[in-house]
GROMACS .gro file of C-alpha atoms in nm:
model
  202
    1MET     CA    1   0.347  -0.709   1.427
    2VAL     CA    2   0.318  -0.330   1.414
    3ARG     CA    3   0.026  -0.184   1.609
    4LEU     CA    4  -0.154   0.115   1.472
    5PRO     CA    5  -0.225   0.406   1.709
    6ASP     CA    6  -0.566   0.355   1.863
    7SER     CA    7  -0.624   0.676   2.060
    8GLU     CA    8  -0.852   0.819   1.793
    9LEU     CA    9  -1.031   0.487   1.759
   10SER     CA   10  -1.099   0.478   2.133
   11GLU     CA   11  -1.248   0.826   2.120
   12ARG     CA   12  -1.491   0.715   1.853
   13ARG     CA   13  -1.631   0.414   2.035
   14GLY     CA   14  -1.933   0.618   2.141
   15TYR     CA   15  -2.007   0.650   1.773
   16HIS     CA   16  -2.279   0.835   1.591
   17HIS     CA   17  -2.422   0.722   1.259
   18GLY     CA   18  -2.198   0.971   1.077
   19ASN     CA   19  -1.870   0.810   1.182
   20LEU     CA   20  -1.958   0.440   1.214
   21ARG     CA   21  -1.793   0.363   0.878
   22GLU     CA   22  -1.472   0.540   0.976
   23ALA     CA   23  -1.462   0.367   1.316
   24LEU     CA   24  -1.499   0.027   1.151
   25LEU     CA   25  -1.231   0.102   0.894
   26GLU     CA   26  -0.991   0.212   1.167
   27ALA     CA   27  -1.067  -0.100   1.370
   28ALA     CA   28  -1.010  -0.323   1.068
   29ARG     CA   29  -0.679  -0.154   0.987
   30ARG     CA   30  -0.559  -0.217   1.341
   31LEU     CA   31  -0.666  -0.581   1.326
   32ILE     CA   32  -0.496  -0.632   0.989
   33ALA     CA   33  -0.172  -0.485   1.127
   34GLU     CA   34  -0.188  -0.717   1.428
   35ARG     CA   35  -0.324  -1.038   1.274
   36GLY     CA   36  -0.306  -1.009   0.896
   37PRO     CA   37  -0.595  -0.972   0.650
   38ALA     CA   38  -0.731  -1.321   0.721
   39GLY     CA   39  -0.696  -1.301   1.098
   40PHE     CA   40  -1.019  -1.133   1.200
   41THR     CA   41  -1.393  -1.133   1.142
   42LEU     CA   42  -1.643  -0.855   1.089
   43SER     CA   43  -1.760  -0.918   1.444
   44ASP     CA   44  -1.403  -0.864   1.568
   45ALA     CA   45  -1.396  -0.525   1.395
   46ALA     CA   46  -1.733  -0.437   1.547
   47LYS     CA   47  -1.614  -0.533   1.895
   48LEU     CA   48  -1.296  -0.328   1.864
   49ALA     CA   49  -1.498  -0.029   1.741
   50GLY     CA   50  -1.732  -0.068   2.038
   51VAL     CA   51  -2.048  -0.143   1.840
   52SER     CA   52  -2.287  -0.437   1.812
   53PRO     CA   53  -2.206  -0.731   1.580
   54ALA     CA   54  -2.493  -0.623   1.355
   55ALA     CA   55  -2.381  -0.260   1.321
   56PRO     CA   56  -2.119  -0.315   1.043
   57TYR     CA   57  -2.389  -0.440   0.806
   58ARG     CA   58  -2.524  -0.087   0.782
   59HIS     CA   59  -2.223  -0.005   0.567
   60PHE     CA   60  -2.059  -0.332   0.458
   61LYS     CA   61  -2.239  -0.638   0.327
   62ASP     CA   62  -1.958  -0.863   0.452
   63ARG     CA   63  -1.595  -0.874   0.560
   64GLU     CA   64  -1.473  -0.877   0.200
   65ALA     CA   65  -1.646  -0.546   0.132
   66LEU     CA   66  -1.466  -0.395   0.432
   67LEU     CA   67  -1.130  -0.527   0.314
   68LYS     CA   68  -1.191  -0.399  -0.038
   69GLU     CA   69  -1.253  -0.046   0.089
   70ILE     CA   70  -0.933  -0.056   0.291
   71ALA     CA   71  -0.738  -0.183  -0.012
   72VAL     CA   72  -0.877   0.091  -0.236
   73ALA     CA   73  -0.794   0.357   0.024
   74GLY     CA   74  -0.444   0.212   0.049
   75PHE     CA   75  -0.382   0.238  -0.325
   76GLU     CA   76  -0.505   0.597  -0.320
   77ALA     CA   77  -0.275   0.685  -0.028
   78LEU     CA   78   0.022   0.516  -0.195
   79GLY     CA   79  -0.054   0.696  -0.522
   80ARG     CA   80  -0.044   1.033  -0.346
   81ARG     CA   81   0.291   0.951  -0.189
   82LEU     CA   82   0.441   0.834  -0.516
   83ARG     CA   83   0.324   1.138  -0.711
   84ALA     CA   84   0.463   1.371  -0.445
   85ALA     CA   85   0.795   1.183  -0.447
   86ALA     CA   86   0.815   1.196  -0.827
   87GLU     CA   87   0.757   1.571  -0.830
   88ALA     CA   88   1.012   1.635  -0.555
   89GLY     CA   89   1.269   1.399  -0.705
   90GLY     CA   90   1.309   1.581  -1.034
   91PRO     CA   91   1.517   1.389  -1.293
   92ASP     CA   92   1.571   1.109  -1.040
   93GLY     CA   93   1.205   1.089  -0.948
   94PHE     CA   94   1.195   0.711  -0.983
   95VAL     CA   95   1.458   0.680  -0.705
   96ALA     CA   96   1.250   0.896  -0.471
   97MET     CA   97   0.940   0.696  -0.564
   98GLY     CA   98   1.111   0.369  -0.476
   99ARG     CA   99   1.208   0.496  -0.136
  100ALA     CA  100   0.857   0.633  -0.080
  101TYR     CA  101   0.715   0.291  -0.169
  102LEU     CA  102   0.942   0.116   0.083
  103ALA     CA  103   0.849   0.371   0.349
  104PHE     CA  104   0.477   0.322   0.281
  105ALA     CA  105   0.506  -0.056   0.321
  106ARG     CA  106   0.692  -0.008   0.649
  107GLU     CA  107   0.471   0.269   0.792
  108GLU     CA  108   0.131   0.146   0.671
  109PRO     CA  109   0.141  -0.233   0.721
  110ALA     CA  110  -0.237  -0.267   0.731
  111TYR     CA  111  -0.291  -0.086   0.404
  112TYR     CA  112  -0.005  -0.273   0.240
  113ALA     CA  113  -0.133  -0.614   0.351
  114ALA     CA  114  -0.489  -0.537   0.239
  115MET     CA  115  -0.370  -0.407  -0.098
  116PHE     CA  116  -0.163  -0.708  -0.195
  117ASN     CA  117  -0.293  -1.001   0.005
  118THR     CA  118  -0.670  -0.988  -0.028
  119GLY     CA  119  -0.719  -1.027  -0.403
  120HIS     CA  120  -0.868  -0.682  -0.447
  121PRO     CA  121  -0.733  -0.500  -0.755
  122GLY     CA  122  -0.688  -0.127  -0.768
  123GLY     CA  123  -0.322  -0.056  -0.831
  124GLY     CA  124   0.014  -0.225  -0.851
  125GLY     CA  125   0.063  -0.163  -1.221
  126SER     CA  126  -0.299  -0.159  -1.336
  127ALA     CA  127  -0.396   0.079  -1.613
  128ASP     CA  128  -0.585   0.311  -1.379
  129ASP     CA  129  -0.320   0.320  -1.104
  130PRO     CA  130  -0.202   0.684  -1.068
  131GLY     CA  131   0.114   0.578  -0.886
  132PHE     CA  132   0.218   0.348  -1.169
  133ALA     CA  133   0.142   0.622  -1.424
  134ALA     CA  134   0.380   0.854  -1.238
  135LEU     CA  135   0.643   0.579  -1.230
  136GLN     CA  136   0.616   0.528  -1.606
  137GLN     CA  137   0.673   0.899  -1.666
  138ALA     CA  138   0.981   0.903  -1.439
  139VAL     CA  139   1.123   0.586  -1.596
  140GLY     CA  140   1.060   0.715  -1.947
  141ARG     CA  141   1.263   1.026  -1.869
  142SER     CA  142   1.542   0.818  -1.718
  143ILE     CA  143   1.587   0.582  -2.014
  144GLY     CA  144   1.520   0.853  -2.271
  145SER     CA  145   1.237   0.668  -2.442
  146SER     CA  146   0.887   0.764  -2.551
  147ASP     CA  147   0.796   0.413  -2.672
  148PRO     CA  148   0.491   0.328  -2.454
  149ARG     CA  149   0.555  -0.046  -2.453
  150ARG     CA  150   0.925  -0.014  -2.373
  151VAL     CA  151   0.856   0.233  -2.094
  152LYS     CA  152   0.581   0.016  -1.948
  153VAL     CA  153   0.805  -0.292  -1.947
  154ALA     CA  154   1.083  -0.100  -1.772
  155ALA     CA  155   0.841   0.050  -1.519
  156THR     CA  156   0.686  -0.292  -1.449
  157LEU     CA  157   1.030  -0.438  -1.375
  158VAL     CA  158   1.111  -0.145  -1.146
  159PHE     CA  159   0.779  -0.197  -0.969
  160ALA     CA  160   0.844  -0.570  -0.933
  161LEU     CA  161   1.186  -0.510  -0.778
  162THR     CA  162   1.052  -0.243  -0.542
  163HIS     CA  163   0.751  -0.450  -0.439
  164GLY     CA  164   0.967  -0.756  -0.380
  165LEU     CA  165   1.206  -0.572  -0.151
  166ALA     CA  166   0.916  -0.406   0.033
  167SER     CA  167   0.746  -0.741   0.088
  168LEU     CA  168   1.066  -0.909   0.207
  169SER     CA  169   1.133  -0.635   0.461
  170ALA     CA  170   0.773  -0.584   0.577
  171PRO     CA  171   0.686  -0.675   0.939
  172GLY     CA  172   0.616  -1.045   0.970
  173SER     CA  173   0.770  -1.132   0.635
  174ILE     CA  174   1.086  -1.322   0.548
  175ALA     CA  175   1.370  -1.086   0.629
  176VAL     CA  176   1.619  -0.965   0.372
  177PRO     CA  177   1.928  -1.188   0.428
  178GLY     CA  178   2.155  -1.054   0.699
  179GLY     CA  179   2.481  -0.887   0.617
  180LEU     CA  180   2.346  -0.715   0.305
  181GLU     CA  181   2.266  -0.352   0.248
  182SER     CA  182   1.938  -0.197   0.359
  183PRO     CA  183   1.632  -0.240   0.133
  184GLU     CA  184   1.680   0.121   0.018
  185GLU     CA  185   2.042   0.059  -0.080
  186LEU     CA  186   1.955  -0.267  -0.254
  187LEU     CA  187   1.677  -0.088  -0.442
  188ASP     CA  188   1.911   0.187  -0.561
  189VAL     CA  189   2.163  -0.069  -0.692
  190GLY     CA  190   1.897  -0.282  -0.862
  191VAL     CA  191   1.701  -0.001  -1.022
  192ASN     CA  192   2.009   0.181  -1.147
  193ALA     CA  193   2.143  -0.138  -1.304
  194LEU     CA  194   1.805  -0.218  -1.458
  195LEU     CA  195   1.751   0.123  -1.611
  196ALA     CA  196   2.112   0.152  -1.729
  197GLY     CA  197   2.055  -0.168  -1.923
  198PHE     CA  198   1.741  -0.027  -2.084
  199ALA     CA  199   1.918   0.296  -2.170
  200ARG     CA  200   2.194   0.106  -2.352
  201THR     CA  201   1.961  -0.130  -2.540
  202PRO     CA  202   1.786   0.013  -2.849
   0.00000   0.00000   0.00000
């Protein structure tokens, strides 16, 4: 699986109380990228961060609390990327957002795994997900509709297609069948067909 850079983590092993939380979060992200969300313990994160097994409990009551914080940070990071893509993409913002989503899943495997494989909500179409809100706005413009329900249904389907392709092509996942286009090309074909259908249907 993809390894996260650990130079900064190594520098922080002689931690002070002010950066213990950050060192543990970085260690956990690296472990998730290497082993998956279920493949390590809180003690493993402590060992990688260069602290005692008891040290993590100063900030996290258990491993689940650590994973939840990583998942929340991942949704926030993804939301920032999607909003920036939507703004830069103009009328075709939803296309840029889809590509940004695929890039995030590929470049941030630890965040992506924590976000969608640990049972911690915080995005992925929830009402308070800023990335999904930006997607709804872009989709609404594309299909020429201001009906909230219609736009939300269309945006949810776009999200489902994007998330499915990202998951299939993520490191360690079932690969997209050989001989087909790249995930980005498949996404463009699927989303365009989906939204064209919505635009034609009253």
